[in-house]
Short mmCIF file of C-alpha atoms and ligand atoms in Angstrom, two decimals:
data_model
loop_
_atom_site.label_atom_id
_atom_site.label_comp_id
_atom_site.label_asym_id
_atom_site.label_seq_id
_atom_site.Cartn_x
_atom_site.Cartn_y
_atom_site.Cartn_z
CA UNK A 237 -12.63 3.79 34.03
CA UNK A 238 -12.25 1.24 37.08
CA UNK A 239 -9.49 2.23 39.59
CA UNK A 240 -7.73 -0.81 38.32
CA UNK A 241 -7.72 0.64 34.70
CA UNK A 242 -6.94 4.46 36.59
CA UNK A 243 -3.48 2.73 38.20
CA UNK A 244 -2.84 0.82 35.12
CA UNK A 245 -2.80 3.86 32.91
CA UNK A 246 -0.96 6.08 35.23
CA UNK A 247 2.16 3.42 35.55
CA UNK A 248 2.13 2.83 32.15
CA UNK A 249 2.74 6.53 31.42
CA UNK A 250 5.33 6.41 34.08
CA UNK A 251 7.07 3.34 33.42
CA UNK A 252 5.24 1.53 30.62
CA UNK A 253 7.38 -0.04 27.37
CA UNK A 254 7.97 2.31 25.02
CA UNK A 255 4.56 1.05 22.95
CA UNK A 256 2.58 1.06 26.40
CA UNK A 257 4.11 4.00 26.92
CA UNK A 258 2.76 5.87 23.85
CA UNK A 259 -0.40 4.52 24.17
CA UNK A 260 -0.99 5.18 27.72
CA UNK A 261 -0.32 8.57 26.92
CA UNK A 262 -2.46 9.36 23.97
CA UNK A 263 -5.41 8.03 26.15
CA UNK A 264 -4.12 10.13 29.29
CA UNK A 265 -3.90 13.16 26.95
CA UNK A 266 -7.39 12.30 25.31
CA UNK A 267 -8.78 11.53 28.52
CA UNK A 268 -7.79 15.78 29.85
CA UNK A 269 -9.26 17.12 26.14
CA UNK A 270 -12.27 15.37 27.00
CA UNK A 271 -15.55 17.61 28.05
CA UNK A 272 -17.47 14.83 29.86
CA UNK A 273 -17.73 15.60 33.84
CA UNK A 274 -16.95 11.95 34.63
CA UNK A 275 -13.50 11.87 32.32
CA UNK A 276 -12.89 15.31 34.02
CA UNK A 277 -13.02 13.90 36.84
CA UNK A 278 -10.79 11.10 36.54
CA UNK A 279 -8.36 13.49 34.17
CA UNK A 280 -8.03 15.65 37.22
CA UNK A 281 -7.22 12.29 39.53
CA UNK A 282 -4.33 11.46 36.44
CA UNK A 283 -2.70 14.34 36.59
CA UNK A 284 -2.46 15.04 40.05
CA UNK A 285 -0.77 11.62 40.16
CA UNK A 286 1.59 12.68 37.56
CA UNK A 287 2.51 16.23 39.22
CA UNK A 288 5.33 14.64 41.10
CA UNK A 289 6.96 13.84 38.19
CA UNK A 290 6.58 16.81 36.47
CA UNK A 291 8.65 20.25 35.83
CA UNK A 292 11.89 18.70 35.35
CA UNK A 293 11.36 19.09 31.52
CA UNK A 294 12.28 22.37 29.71
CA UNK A 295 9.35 24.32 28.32
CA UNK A 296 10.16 26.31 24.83
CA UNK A 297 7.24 28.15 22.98
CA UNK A 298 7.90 28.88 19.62
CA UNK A 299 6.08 30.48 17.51
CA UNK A 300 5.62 32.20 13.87
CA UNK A 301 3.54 32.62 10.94
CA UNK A 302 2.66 29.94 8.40
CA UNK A 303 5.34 29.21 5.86
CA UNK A 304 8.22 31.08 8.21
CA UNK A 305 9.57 27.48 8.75
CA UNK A 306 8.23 26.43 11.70
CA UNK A 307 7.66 22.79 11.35
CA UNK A 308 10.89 22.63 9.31
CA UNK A 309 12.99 24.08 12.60
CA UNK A 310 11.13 21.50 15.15
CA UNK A 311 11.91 19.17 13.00
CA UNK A 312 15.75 19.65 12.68
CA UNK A 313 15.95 20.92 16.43
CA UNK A 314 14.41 17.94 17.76
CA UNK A 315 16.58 15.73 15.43
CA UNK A 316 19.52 17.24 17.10
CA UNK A 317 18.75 17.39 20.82
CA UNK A 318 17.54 13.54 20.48
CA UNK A 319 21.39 13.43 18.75
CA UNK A 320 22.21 14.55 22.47
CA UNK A 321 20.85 12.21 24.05
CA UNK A 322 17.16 14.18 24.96
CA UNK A 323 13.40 13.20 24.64
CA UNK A 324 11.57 15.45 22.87
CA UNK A 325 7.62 16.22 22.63
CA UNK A 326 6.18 18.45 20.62
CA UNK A 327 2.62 20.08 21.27
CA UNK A 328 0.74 22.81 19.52
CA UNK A 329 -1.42 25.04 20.00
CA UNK A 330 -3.86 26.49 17.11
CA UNK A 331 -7.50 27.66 18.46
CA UNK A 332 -8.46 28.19 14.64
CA UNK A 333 -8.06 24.98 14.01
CA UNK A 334 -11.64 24.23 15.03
CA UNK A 335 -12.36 26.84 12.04
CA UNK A 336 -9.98 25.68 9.47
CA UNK A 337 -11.01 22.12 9.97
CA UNK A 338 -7.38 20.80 10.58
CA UNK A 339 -4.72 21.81 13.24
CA UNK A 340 -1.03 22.91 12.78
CA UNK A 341 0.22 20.19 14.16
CA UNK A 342 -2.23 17.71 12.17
CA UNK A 343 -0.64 16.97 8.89
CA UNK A 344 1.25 13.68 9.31
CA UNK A 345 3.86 14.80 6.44
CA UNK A 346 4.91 17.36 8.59
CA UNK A 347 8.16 16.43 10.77
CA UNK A 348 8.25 13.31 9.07
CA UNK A 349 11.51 12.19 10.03
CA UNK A 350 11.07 13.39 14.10
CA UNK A 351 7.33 12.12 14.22
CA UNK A 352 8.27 8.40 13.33
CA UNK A 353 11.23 8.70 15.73
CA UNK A 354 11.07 6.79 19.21
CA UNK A 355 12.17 9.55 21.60
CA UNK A 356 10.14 12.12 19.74
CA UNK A 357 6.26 12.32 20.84
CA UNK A 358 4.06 14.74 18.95
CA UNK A 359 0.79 15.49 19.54
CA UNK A 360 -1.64 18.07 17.45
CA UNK A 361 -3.53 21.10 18.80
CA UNK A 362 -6.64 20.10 20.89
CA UNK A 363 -9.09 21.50 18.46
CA UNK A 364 -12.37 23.64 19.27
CA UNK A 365 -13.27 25.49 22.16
CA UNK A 366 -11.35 28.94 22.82
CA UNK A 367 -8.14 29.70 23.39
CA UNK A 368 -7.98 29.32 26.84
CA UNK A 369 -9.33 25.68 26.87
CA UNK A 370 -7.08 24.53 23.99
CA UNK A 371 -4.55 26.36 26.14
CA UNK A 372 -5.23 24.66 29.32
CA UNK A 373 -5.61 21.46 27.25
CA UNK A 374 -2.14 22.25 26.30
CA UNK A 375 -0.72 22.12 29.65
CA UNK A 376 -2.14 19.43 30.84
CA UNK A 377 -0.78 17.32 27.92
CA UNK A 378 2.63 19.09 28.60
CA UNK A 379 2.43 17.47 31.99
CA UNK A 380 1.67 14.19 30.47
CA UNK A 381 4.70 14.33 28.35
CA UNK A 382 7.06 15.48 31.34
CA UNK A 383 5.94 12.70 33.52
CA UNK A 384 6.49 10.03 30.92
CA UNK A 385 10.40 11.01 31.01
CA UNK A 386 10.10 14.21 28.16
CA UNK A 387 12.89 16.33 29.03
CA UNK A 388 12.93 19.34 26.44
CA UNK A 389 8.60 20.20 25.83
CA UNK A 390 8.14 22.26 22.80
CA UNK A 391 5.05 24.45 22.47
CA UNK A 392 4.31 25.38 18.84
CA UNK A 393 1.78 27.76 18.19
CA UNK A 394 0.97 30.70 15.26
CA UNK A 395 0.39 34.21 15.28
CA UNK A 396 -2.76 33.70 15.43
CA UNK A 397 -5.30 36.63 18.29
CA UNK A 398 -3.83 35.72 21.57
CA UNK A 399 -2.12 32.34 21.09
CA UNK A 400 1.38 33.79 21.54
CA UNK A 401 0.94 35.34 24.94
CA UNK A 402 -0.81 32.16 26.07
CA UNK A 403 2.51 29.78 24.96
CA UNK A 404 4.61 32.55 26.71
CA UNK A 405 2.39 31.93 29.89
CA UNK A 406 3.05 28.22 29.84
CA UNK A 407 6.66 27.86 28.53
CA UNK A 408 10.15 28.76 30.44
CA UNK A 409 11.44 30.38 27.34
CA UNK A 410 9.56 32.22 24.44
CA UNK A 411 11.47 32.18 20.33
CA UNK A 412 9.92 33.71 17.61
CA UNK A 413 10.45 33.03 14.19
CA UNK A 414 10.99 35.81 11.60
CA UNK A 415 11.90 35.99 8.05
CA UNK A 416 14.80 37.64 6.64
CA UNK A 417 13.06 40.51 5.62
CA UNK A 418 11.50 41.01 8.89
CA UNK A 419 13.87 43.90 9.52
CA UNK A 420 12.38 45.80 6.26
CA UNK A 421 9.62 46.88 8.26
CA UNK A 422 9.66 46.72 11.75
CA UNK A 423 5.86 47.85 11.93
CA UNK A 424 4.65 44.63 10.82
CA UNK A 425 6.07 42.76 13.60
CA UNK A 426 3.79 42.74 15.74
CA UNK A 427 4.87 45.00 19.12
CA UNK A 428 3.53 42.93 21.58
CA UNK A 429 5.07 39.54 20.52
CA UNK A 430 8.94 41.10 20.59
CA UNK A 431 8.06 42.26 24.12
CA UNK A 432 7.09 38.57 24.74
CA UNK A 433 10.42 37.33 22.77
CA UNK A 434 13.03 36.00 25.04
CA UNK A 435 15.14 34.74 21.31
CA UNK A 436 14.13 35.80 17.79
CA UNK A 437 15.38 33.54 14.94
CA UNK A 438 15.39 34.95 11.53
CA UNK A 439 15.34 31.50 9.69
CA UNK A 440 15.86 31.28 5.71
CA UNK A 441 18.74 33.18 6.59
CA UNK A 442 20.17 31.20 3.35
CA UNK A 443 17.57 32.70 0.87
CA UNK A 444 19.27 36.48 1.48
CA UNK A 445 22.17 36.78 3.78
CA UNK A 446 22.42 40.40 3.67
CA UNK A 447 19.12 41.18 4.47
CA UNK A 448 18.90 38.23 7.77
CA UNK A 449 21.94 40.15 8.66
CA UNK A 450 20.49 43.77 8.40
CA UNK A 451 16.89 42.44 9.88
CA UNK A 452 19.62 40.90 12.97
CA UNK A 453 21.04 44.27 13.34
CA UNK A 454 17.47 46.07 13.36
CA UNK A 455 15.61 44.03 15.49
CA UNK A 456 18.38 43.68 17.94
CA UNK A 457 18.30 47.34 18.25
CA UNK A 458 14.51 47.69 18.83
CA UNK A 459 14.68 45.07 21.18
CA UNK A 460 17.34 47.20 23.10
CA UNK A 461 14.79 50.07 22.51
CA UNK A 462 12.12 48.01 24.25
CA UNK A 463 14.09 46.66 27.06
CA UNK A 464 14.04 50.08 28.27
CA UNK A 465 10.90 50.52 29.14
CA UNK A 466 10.18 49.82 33.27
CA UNK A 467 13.69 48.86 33.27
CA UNK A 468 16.85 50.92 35.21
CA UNK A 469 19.68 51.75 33.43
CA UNK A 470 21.87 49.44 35.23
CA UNK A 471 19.83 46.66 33.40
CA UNK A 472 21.91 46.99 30.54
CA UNK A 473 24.66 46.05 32.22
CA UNK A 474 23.61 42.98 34.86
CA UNK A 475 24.99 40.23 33.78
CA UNK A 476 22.88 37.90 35.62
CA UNK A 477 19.29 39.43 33.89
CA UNK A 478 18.94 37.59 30.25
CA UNK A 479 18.85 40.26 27.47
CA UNK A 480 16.73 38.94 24.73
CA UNK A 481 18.70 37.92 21.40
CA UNK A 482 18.42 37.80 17.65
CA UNK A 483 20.45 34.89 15.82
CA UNK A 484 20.25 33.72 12.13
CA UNK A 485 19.40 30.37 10.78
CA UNK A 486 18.47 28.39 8.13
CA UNK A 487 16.03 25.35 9.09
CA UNK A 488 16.33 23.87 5.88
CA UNK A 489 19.93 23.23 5.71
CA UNK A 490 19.98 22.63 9.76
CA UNK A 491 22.54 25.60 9.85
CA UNK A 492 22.75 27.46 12.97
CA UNK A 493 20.44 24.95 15.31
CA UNK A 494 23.88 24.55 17.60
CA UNK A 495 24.09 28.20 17.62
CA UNK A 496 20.56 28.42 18.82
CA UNK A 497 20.87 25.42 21.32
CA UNK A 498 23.53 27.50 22.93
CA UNK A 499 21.23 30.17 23.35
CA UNK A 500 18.81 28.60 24.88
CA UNK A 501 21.12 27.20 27.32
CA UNK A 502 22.68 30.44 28.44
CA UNK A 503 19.05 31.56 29.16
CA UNK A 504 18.10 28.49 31.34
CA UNK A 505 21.18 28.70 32.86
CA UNK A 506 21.24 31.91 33.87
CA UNK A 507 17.35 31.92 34.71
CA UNK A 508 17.88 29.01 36.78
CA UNK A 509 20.59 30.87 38.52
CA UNK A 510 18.54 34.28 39.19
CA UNK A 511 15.87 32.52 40.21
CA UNK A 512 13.88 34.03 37.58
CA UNK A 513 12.91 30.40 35.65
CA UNK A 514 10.93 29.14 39.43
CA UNK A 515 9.32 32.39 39.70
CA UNK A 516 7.99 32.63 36.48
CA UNK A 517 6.69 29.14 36.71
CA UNK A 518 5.03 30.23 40.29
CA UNK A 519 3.49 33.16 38.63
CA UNK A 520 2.18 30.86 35.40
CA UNK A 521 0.30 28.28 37.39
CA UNK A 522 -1.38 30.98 39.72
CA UNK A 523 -2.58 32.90 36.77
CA UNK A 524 -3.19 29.08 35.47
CA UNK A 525 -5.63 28.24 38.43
CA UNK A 526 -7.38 32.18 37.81
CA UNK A 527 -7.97 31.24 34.15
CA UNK A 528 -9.56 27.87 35.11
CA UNK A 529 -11.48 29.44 37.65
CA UNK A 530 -12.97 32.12 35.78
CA UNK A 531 -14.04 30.07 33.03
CA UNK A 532 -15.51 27.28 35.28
CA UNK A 533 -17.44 30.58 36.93
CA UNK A 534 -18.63 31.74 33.37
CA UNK A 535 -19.77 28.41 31.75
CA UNK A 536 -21.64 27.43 35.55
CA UNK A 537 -23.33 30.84 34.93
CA UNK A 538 -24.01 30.39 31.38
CA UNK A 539 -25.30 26.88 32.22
CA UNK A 540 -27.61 27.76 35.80
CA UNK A 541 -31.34 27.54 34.57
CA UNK A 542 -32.55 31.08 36.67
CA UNK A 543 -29.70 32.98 34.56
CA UNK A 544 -31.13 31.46 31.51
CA UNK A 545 -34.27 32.67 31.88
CA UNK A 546 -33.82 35.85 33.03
CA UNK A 547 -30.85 36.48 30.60
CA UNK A 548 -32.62 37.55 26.90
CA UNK A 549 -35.29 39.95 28.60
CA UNK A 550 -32.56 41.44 30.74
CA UNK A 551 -30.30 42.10 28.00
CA UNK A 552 -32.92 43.14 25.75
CA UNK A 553 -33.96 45.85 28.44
CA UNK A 554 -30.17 46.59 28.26
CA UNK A 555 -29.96 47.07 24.34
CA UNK A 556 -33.31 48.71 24.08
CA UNK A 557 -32.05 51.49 26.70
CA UNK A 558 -34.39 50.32 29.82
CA UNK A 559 -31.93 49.11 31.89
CA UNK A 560 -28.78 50.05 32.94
CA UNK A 561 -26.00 47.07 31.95
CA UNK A 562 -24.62 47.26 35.65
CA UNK A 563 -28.20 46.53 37.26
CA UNK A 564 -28.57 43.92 34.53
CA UNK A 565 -25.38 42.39 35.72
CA UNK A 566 -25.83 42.71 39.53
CA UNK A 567 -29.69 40.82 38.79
CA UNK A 568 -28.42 38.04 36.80
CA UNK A 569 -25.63 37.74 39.54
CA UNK A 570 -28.07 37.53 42.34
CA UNK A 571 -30.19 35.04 40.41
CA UNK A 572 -26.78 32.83 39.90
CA UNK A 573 -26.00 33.14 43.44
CA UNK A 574 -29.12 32.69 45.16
CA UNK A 575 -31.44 30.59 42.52
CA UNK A 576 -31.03 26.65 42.90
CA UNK A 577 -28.37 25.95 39.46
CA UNK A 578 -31.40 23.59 38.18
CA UNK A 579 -34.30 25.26 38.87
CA UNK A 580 -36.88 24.96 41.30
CA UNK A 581 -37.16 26.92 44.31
CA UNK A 582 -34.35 29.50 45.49
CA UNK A 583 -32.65 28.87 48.53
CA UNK A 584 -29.88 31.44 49.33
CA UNK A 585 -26.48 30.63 49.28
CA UNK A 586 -25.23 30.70 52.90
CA UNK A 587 -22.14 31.77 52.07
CA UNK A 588 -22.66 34.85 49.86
CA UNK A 589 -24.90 37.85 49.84
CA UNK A 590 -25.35 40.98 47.86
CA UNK A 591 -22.56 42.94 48.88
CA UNK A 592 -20.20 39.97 47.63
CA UNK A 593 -21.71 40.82 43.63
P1 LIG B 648 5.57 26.55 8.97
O1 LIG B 648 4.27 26.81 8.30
O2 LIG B 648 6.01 27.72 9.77
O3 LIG B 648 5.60 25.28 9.76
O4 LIG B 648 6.67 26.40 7.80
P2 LIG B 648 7.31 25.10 7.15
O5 LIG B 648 8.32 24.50 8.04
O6 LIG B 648 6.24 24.23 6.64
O7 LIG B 648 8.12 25.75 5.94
C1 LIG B 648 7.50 26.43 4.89
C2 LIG B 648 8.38 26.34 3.66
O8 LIG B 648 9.61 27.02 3.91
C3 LIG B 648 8.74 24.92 3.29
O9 LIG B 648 8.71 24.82 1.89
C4 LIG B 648 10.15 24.77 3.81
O10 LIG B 648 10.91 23.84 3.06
C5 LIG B 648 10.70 26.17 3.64
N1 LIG B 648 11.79 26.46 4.60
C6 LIG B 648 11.76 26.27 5.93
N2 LIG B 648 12.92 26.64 6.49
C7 LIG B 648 13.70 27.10 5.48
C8 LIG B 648 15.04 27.64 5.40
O11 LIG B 648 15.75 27.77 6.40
N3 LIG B 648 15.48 28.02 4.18
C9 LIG B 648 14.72 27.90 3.06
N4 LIG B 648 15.26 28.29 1.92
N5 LIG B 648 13.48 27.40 3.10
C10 LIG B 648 12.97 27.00 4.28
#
């Protein structure tokens, strides 16, 4: 891309027409999912463009299992908050969808009404790779969408390994989706995603009334239980620390999305006033720039041609008991550090030596 075409596509996701607008950033956002070095680099130029413009949008992850509703609650949330006068995008993120061949976010039919509308953008999971490049993917594109004039970013994602904790780490405010008969049994939700819940939503609260109201009742109380843990006494009480909710809703009928607006405005509110919504921004793009860092260590070593070489004797001498896995380790580190990434002859690294392995 010429520096002409660079400046062309980062005003047009600024400032373009609506059309230009779109456009510019579907190529922006397929520019960032892009694994060529030269498209990295010039992704990397976009974006730092765009920071300025960015992180006046609110970030909500939601997430749930197939069939809970999600798609149907974007849908008739977005519908609304456009109704109040918001821009709404709508990312995903679904690291099986390299496996299952098509992404959450991928069927057209889904959101039909919000995906045609012009302050809606919607954009499916970046598909293959792991979970922490569709996840970084993810950002990036959330960026996109901010600068472009996106003022509510929804992160959609399924209970799929790890994907909730990683929507948690990139959204202001975390809402899972349950089913009425969640509260049944409380062992099948999953522990760790109610500890990451700032709002659960038992949706098809129209299908059984009684039991969305018992499952409110039950998880509110083990999310009580759980905000005990590592937490004074006095917690209970503060009035300016948010205490995660339960609410009821039906999707389908588009009952209860005011009720759950609300919600999510006490929470930014209040985080906004405790200063708890900057800091855990601060703390996501550190651990952000760790991620990226560690992966762009791992694939340089994976890639470096003296680690190659070395790497299937050296972990056969592991496996076959010859070697111990730390000396392994500490030889193929020495080889990455001190072996020229191409081959050819070794020239130390200046800047390193053993005692940095
Ligand atoms: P997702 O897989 O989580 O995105 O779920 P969908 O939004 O595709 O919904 C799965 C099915 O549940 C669809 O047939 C929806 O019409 C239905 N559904 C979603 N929300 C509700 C609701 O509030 N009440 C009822 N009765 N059905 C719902």
């Amino acid at each position: 891309m010429s520096a002409l075409q660079a400046s062309r596509l980062l005003a047009d996701v600024l400032h373009g027409t609506p059309p230009q607008q779109r456009r510019a950033m579907a190529k922006a956002i397929t520019l960032l999912e892009s694994t060529r070095p030269d498209h990295r680099r010039e992704a990397d130029a976009l974006l730092n463009a765009l920071l300025p413009h960015t992180g006046q949008a609110f970030r909500l992850g939601i997430s749930g299992v197939p069939g809970v509703g999600k798609s149907t609650f974007i849908e008739a949330l977005g519908l609304y908050l456009i109704g109040q006068g918001h821009r709404v995008a709508v990312l995903a993120v679904d690291p099986s969808s390299s496996v299952s061949g098509g992404s959450i976010l991928g069927d057209k039919t889904r959101m039909e009404h919000l995906s045609v509308h012009e302050h809606a953008y919607i954009r499916p999971s970046p598909s293959g790779g792991n979970l922490g490049g569709v996840a970084a993917k993810t950002r990036e594109a959330m960026l996109v969408c901010e600068a472009a004039g996106y003022d509510i970013v929804i992160v959609e994602t399924v209970g799929v390994g790890q994907s909730e904790t990683a929507v948690a780490d990139m959204t202001d405010m975390f809402c899972v989706l349950q089913l009425p008969n969640a509260g049944d049994d409380l062992q099948a939700i999953k522990k760790g995603i109610m500890e990451l819940a700032d709002l659960v939503v038992i949706n098809k609260a129209d299908l059984d009334p009684d039991a969305a109201t018992r499952a409110q009742a039950q998880i509110t109380s083990a999310l009580r239980l759980l905000g005990l843990h590592g937490r004074p006494e006095t917690a209970h009480h503060d009035e300016t620390l948010w205490h995660p909710r339960v609410i009821q809703l039906s999707a389908l009928q588009g009952r209860g999305v005011d009720a759950f607006w609300q919600a999510v405005s006490d929470f930014r509110r209040l985080q906004q006033a405790n200063g708890r919504l900057a800091a855990r921004r601060q703390r996501q793009a550190r651990a952000w720039m760790w991620e990226r860092i560690d992966s762009g260590l791992r694939e340089a070593f994976a890639h470096h041609a003296a680690v190659r070489e070395r790497l299937p004797q050296l972990t056969e001498a592991v496996l076959a008991g010859r070697m111990v896995a730390s000396a392994a380790a500490r030889s193929l580190l020495s080889a990455f550090f001190h072996a020229p990434p191409m081959g050819g002859d070794a020239t130390p690294s200046p800047s390193l030596n053993d005692r940095s392995l």
